[in-house]
Tab-separated table of C-alpha atoms and ligand atoms in Angstrom:
chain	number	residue	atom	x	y	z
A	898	UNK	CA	-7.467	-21.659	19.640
A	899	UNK	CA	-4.606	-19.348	19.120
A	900	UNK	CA	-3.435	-18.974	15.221
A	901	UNK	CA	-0.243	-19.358	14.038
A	902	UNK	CA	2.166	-16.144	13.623
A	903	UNK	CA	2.696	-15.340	10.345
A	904	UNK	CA	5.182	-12.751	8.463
A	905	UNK	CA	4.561	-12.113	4.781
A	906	UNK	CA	7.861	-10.285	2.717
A	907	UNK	CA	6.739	-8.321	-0.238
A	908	UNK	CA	9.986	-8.056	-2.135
A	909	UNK	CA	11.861	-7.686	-5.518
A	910	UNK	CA	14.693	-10.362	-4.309
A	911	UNK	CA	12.243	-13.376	-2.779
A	912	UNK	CA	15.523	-15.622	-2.675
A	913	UNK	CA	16.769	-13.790	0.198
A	914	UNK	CA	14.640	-15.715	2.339
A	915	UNK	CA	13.799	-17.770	4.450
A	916	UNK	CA	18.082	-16.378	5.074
A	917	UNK	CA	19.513	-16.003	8.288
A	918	UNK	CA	15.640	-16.948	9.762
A	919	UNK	CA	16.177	-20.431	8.063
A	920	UNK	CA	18.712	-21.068	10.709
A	921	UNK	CA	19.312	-21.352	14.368
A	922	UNK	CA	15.961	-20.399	16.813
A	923	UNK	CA	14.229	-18.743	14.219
A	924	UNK	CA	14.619	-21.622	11.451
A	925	UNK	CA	14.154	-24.919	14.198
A	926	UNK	CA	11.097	-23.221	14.992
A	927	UNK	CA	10.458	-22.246	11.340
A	928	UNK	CA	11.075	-25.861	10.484
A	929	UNK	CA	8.784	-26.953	13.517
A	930	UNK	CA	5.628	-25.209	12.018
A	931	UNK	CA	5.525	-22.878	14.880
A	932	UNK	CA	5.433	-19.643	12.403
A	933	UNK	CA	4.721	-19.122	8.817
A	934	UNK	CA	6.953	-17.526	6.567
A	935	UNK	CA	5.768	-16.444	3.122
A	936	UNK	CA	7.008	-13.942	0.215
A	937	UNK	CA	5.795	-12.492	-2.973
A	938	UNK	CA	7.444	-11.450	-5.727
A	939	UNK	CA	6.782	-7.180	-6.198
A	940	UNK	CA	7.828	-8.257	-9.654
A	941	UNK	CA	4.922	-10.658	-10.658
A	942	UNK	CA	2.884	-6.979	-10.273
A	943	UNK	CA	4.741	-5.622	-13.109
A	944	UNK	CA	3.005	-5.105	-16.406
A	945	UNK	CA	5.368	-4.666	-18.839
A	946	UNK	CA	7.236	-7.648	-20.452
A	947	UNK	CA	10.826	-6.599	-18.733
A	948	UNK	CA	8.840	-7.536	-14.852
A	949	UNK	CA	9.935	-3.397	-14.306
A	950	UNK	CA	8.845	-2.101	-10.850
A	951	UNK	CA	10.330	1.312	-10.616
A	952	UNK	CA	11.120	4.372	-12.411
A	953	UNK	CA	12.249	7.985	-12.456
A	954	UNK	CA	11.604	10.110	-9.872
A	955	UNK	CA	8.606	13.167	-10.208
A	956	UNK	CA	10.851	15.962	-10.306
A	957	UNK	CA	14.057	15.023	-11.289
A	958	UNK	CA	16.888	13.560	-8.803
A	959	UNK	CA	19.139	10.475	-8.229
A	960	UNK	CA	17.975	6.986	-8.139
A	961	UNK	CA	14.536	5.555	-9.005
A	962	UNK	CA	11.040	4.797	-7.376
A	963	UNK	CA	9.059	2.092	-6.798
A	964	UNK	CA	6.163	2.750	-8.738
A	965	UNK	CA	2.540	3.152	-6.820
A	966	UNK	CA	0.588	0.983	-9.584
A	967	UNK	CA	2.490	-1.867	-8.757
A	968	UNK	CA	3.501	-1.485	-5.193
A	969	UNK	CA	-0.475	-1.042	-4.336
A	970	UNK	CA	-1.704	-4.136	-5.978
A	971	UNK	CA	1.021	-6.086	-4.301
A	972	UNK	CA	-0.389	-4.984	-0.839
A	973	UNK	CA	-3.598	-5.998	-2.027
A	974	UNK	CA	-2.570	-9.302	-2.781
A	975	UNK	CA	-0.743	-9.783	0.750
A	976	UNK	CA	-3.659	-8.398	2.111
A	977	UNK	CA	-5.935	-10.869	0.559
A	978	UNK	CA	-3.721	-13.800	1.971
A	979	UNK	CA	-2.927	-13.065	5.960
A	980	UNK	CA	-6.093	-12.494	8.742
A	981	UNK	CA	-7.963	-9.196	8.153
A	982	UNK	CA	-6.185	-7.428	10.964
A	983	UNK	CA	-2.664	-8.217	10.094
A	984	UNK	CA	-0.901	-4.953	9.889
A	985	UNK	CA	0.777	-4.004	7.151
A	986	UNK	CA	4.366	-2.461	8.221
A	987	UNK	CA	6.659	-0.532	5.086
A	988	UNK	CA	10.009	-0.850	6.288
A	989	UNK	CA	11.786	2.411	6.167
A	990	UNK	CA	14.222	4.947	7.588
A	991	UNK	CA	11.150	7.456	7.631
A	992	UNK	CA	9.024	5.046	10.609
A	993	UNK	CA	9.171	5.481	14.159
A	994	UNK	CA	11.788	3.102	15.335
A	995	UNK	CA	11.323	-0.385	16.106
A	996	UNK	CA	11.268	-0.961	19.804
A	997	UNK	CA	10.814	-3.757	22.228
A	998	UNK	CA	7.587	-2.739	23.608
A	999	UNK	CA	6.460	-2.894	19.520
A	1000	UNK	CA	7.972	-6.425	18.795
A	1001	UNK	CA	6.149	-7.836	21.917
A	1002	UNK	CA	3.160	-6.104	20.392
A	1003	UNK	CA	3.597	-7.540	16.771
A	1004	UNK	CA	4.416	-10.788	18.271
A	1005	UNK	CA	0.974	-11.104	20.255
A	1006	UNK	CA	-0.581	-10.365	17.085
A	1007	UNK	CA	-1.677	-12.634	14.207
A	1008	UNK	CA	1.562	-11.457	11.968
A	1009	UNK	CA	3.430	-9.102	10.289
A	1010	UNK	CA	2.968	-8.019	6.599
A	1011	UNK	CA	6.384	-6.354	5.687
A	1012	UNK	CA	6.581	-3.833	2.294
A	1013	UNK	CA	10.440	-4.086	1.839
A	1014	UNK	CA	11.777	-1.361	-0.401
A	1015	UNK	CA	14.711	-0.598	-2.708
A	1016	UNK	CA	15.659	2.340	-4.899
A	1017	UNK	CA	14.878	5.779	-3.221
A	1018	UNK	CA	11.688	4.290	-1.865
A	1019	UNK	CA	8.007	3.739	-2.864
A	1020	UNK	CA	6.028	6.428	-4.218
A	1021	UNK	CA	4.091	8.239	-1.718
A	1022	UNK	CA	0.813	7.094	-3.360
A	1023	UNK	CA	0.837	3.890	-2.767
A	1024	UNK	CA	1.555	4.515	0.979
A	1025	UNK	CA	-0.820	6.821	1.660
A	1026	UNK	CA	-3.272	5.161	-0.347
A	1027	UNK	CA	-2.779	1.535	1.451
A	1028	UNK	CA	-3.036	3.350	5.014
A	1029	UNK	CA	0.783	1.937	5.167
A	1030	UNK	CA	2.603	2.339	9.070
A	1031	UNK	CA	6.287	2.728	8.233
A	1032	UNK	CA	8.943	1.235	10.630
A	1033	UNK	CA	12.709	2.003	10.835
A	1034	UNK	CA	15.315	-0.121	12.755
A	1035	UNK	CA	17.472	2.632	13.157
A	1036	UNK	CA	19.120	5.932	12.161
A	1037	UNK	CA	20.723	4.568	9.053
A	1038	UNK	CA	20.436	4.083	5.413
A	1039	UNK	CA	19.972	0.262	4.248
A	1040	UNK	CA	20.037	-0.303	0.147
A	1041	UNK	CA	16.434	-2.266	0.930
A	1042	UNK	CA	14.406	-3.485	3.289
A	1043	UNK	CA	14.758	-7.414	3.671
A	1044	UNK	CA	17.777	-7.025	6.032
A	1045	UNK	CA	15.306	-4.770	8.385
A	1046	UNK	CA	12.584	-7.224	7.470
A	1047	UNK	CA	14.132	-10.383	8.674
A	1048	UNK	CA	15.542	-8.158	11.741
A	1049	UNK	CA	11.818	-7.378	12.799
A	1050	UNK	CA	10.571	-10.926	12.386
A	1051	UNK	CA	13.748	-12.420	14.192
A	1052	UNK	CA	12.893	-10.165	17.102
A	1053	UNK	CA	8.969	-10.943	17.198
A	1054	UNK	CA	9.507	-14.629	16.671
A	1055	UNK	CA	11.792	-14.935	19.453
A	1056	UNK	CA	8.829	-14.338	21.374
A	1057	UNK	CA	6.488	-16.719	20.459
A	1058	UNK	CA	5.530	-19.690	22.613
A	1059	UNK	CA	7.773	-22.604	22.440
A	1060	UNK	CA	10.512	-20.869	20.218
A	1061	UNK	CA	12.745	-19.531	22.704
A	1062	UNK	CA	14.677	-22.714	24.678
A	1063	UNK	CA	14.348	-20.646	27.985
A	1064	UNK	CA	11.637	-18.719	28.682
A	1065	UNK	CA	12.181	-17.072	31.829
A	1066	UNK	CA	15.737	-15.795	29.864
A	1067	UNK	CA	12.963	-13.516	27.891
A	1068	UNK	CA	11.792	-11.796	31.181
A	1069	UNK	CA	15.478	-10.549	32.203
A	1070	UNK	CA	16.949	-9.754	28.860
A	1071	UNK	CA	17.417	-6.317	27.795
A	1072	UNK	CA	14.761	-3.758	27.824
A	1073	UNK	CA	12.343	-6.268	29.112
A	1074	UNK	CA	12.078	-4.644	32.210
A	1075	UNK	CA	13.162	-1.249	30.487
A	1076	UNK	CA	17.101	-1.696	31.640
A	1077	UNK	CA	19.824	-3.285	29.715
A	1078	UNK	CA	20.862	-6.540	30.896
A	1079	UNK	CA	23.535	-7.437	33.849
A	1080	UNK	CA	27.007	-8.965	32.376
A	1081	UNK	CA	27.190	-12.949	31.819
A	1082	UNK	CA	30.252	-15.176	33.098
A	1083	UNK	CA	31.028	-18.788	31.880
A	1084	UNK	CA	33.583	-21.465	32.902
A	1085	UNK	CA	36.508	-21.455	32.988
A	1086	UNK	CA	36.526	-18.949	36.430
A	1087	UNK	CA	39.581	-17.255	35.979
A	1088	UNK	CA	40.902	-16.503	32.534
A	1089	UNK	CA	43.491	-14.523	31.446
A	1090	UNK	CA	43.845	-13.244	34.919
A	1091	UNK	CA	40.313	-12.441	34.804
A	1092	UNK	CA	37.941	-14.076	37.368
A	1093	UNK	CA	34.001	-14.565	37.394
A	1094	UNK	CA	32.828	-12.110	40.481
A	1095	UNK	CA	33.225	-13.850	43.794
A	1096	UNK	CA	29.059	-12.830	44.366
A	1097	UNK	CA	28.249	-15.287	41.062
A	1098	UNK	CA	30.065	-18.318	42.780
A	1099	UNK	CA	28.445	-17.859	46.168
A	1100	UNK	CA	25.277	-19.877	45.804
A	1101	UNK	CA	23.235	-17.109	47.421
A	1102	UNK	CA	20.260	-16.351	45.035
A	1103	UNK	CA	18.807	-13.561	46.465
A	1104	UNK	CA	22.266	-12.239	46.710
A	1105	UNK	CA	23.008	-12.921	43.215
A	1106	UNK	CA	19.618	-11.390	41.854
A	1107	UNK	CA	20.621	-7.697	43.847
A	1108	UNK	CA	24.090	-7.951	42.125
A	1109	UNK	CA	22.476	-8.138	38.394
A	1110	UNK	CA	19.615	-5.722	39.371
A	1111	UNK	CA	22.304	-3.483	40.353
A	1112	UNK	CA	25.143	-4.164	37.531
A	1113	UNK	CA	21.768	-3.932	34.681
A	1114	UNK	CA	20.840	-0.509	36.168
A	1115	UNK	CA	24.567	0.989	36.681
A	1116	UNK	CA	24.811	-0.099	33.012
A	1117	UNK	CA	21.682	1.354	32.006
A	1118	UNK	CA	22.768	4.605	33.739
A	1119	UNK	CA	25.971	4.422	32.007
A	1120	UNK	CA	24.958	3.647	28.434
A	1121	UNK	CA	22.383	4.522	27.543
A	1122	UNK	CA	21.453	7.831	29.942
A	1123	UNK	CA	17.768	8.247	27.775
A	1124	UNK	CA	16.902	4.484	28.798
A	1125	UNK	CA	17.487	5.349	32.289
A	1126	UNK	CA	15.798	8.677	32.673
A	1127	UNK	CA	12.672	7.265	31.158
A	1128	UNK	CA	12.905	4.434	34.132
A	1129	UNK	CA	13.294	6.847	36.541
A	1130	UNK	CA	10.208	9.334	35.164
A	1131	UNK	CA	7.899	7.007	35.601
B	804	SAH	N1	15.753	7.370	-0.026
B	804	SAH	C1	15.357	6.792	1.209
B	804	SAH	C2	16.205	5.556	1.529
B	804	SAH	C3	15.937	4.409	0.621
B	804	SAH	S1	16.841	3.009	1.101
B	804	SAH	C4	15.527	7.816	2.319
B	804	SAH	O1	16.428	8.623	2.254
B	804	SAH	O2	14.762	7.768	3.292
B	804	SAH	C5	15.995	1.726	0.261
B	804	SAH	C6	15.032	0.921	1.101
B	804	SAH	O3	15.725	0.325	2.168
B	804	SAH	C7	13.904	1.694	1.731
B	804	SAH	O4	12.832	1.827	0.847
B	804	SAH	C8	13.563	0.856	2.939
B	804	SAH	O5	12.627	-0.166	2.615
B	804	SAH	C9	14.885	0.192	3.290
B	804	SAH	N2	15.562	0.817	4.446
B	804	SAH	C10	16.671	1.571	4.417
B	804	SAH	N3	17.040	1.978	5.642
B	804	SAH	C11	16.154	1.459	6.503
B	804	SAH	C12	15.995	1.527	7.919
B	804	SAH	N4	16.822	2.230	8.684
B	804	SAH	N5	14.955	0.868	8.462
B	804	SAH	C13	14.087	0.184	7.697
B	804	SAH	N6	14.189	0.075	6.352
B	804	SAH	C14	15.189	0.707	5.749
């Protein structure tokens, strides 16, 4: 029997989910018992009677840290409640970046434990520790991780069985196959002056399928030159 997919949030603001994965695919599905979404409060760790989770940083600086006495026993306790091999995942600019290839990995797996941080960060301690991966979703600075949170689990619960309306729309989407996808037309045909390309219209499958190969890999080729070359290496 295959178990359920499961994400787990460890985070100082709980309320900000089940958010934008309350809604749409994500939340019918949510909603449909088809994933699991829980959180815990970093806060109910805290020992001291003001719930505190961070503090100054070792050697002076801006901001503060998430402290590794109550970071750690938070892990624990996620630990404790998902499958024995769920990974744990600490969202942060620092991690290899998210990729496809990794959400279809996380998604065949039984779930996602997600260490969402604020401040500067968690101290180091607690990360090394917890044997803690970290993940980025890009070459930016976020003020915590939920937002990259929910944008991991969005991606990986896409994926799951019976989630997505159209499954074969998986297989050609962008960097399924490695390329970026072809360009999408709708009624009405012409608009603005514009009209859907005559090839769409013609009925001819096979015909159709060699246009969007071709249109995904000249946009590949165009945009994003590093996706391309890796294609083309292999
Ligand atoms: N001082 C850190 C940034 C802290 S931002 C640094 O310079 O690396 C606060 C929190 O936001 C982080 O602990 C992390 O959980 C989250 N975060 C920020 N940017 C992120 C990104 N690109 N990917 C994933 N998480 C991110």
């Amino acid at each position: 029997m295959s178990r359920i997919w499961r994400a787990l949030t460890l985070t100082i603001f709980p309320e900000m989910f089940p958010g934008p994965l309350g809604l749409s695919l994500a939340g019918k599905a949510l909603g449909e018992g088809k994933w699991v979404l829980s959180t815990l409060d970093i806060r109910d760790f805290a020992t001291d009677k003001h719930r505190s989770v961070d503090d100054t940083p070792a050697g002076g600086g801006a901001g503060m840290v998430m402290r590794a006495d109550i970071a750690a026993p938070a892990i624990d306790a996620a630990r404790a409640a998902m499958p024995t091999d769920t990974p744990t995942i600490y969202l942060s600019p620092r991690g290899a970046q998210l990729t496809q290839v990794r959400v279809r990995d996380l998604a065949g797996g039984p779930g996602v434990i997600l260490l969402c941080g604020r401040f500067e960060g968690v101290d180091q301690r607690a990360l090394d520790a917890r044997n803690v991966e970290e993940v980025s979703i890009g070459d930016y600075v976020l003020s915590g991780g939920e937002l990259a949170a929910q944008v991991l689990i969005d991606a990986c619960v896409r994926l799951l069985p019976g989630v997505a309306g159209n499954e074969a729309s998986l297989a050609e989407e962008s960097f399924a196959s490695g390329l970026l996808e072809y360009p999408h037309y709708t009624r009405p045909r012409e608009w603005e002056g514009r009209a859907i390309p005559d090839v769409l219209l013609s009925g001819d499958h096979e015909k159709i399928a060699k246009w969007r190969r071709e249109q995904a890999e000249k946009i590949t080729k165009e945009g994003r030159p590093d996706l391309w070359q890796k294609l083309t290496r292999r």
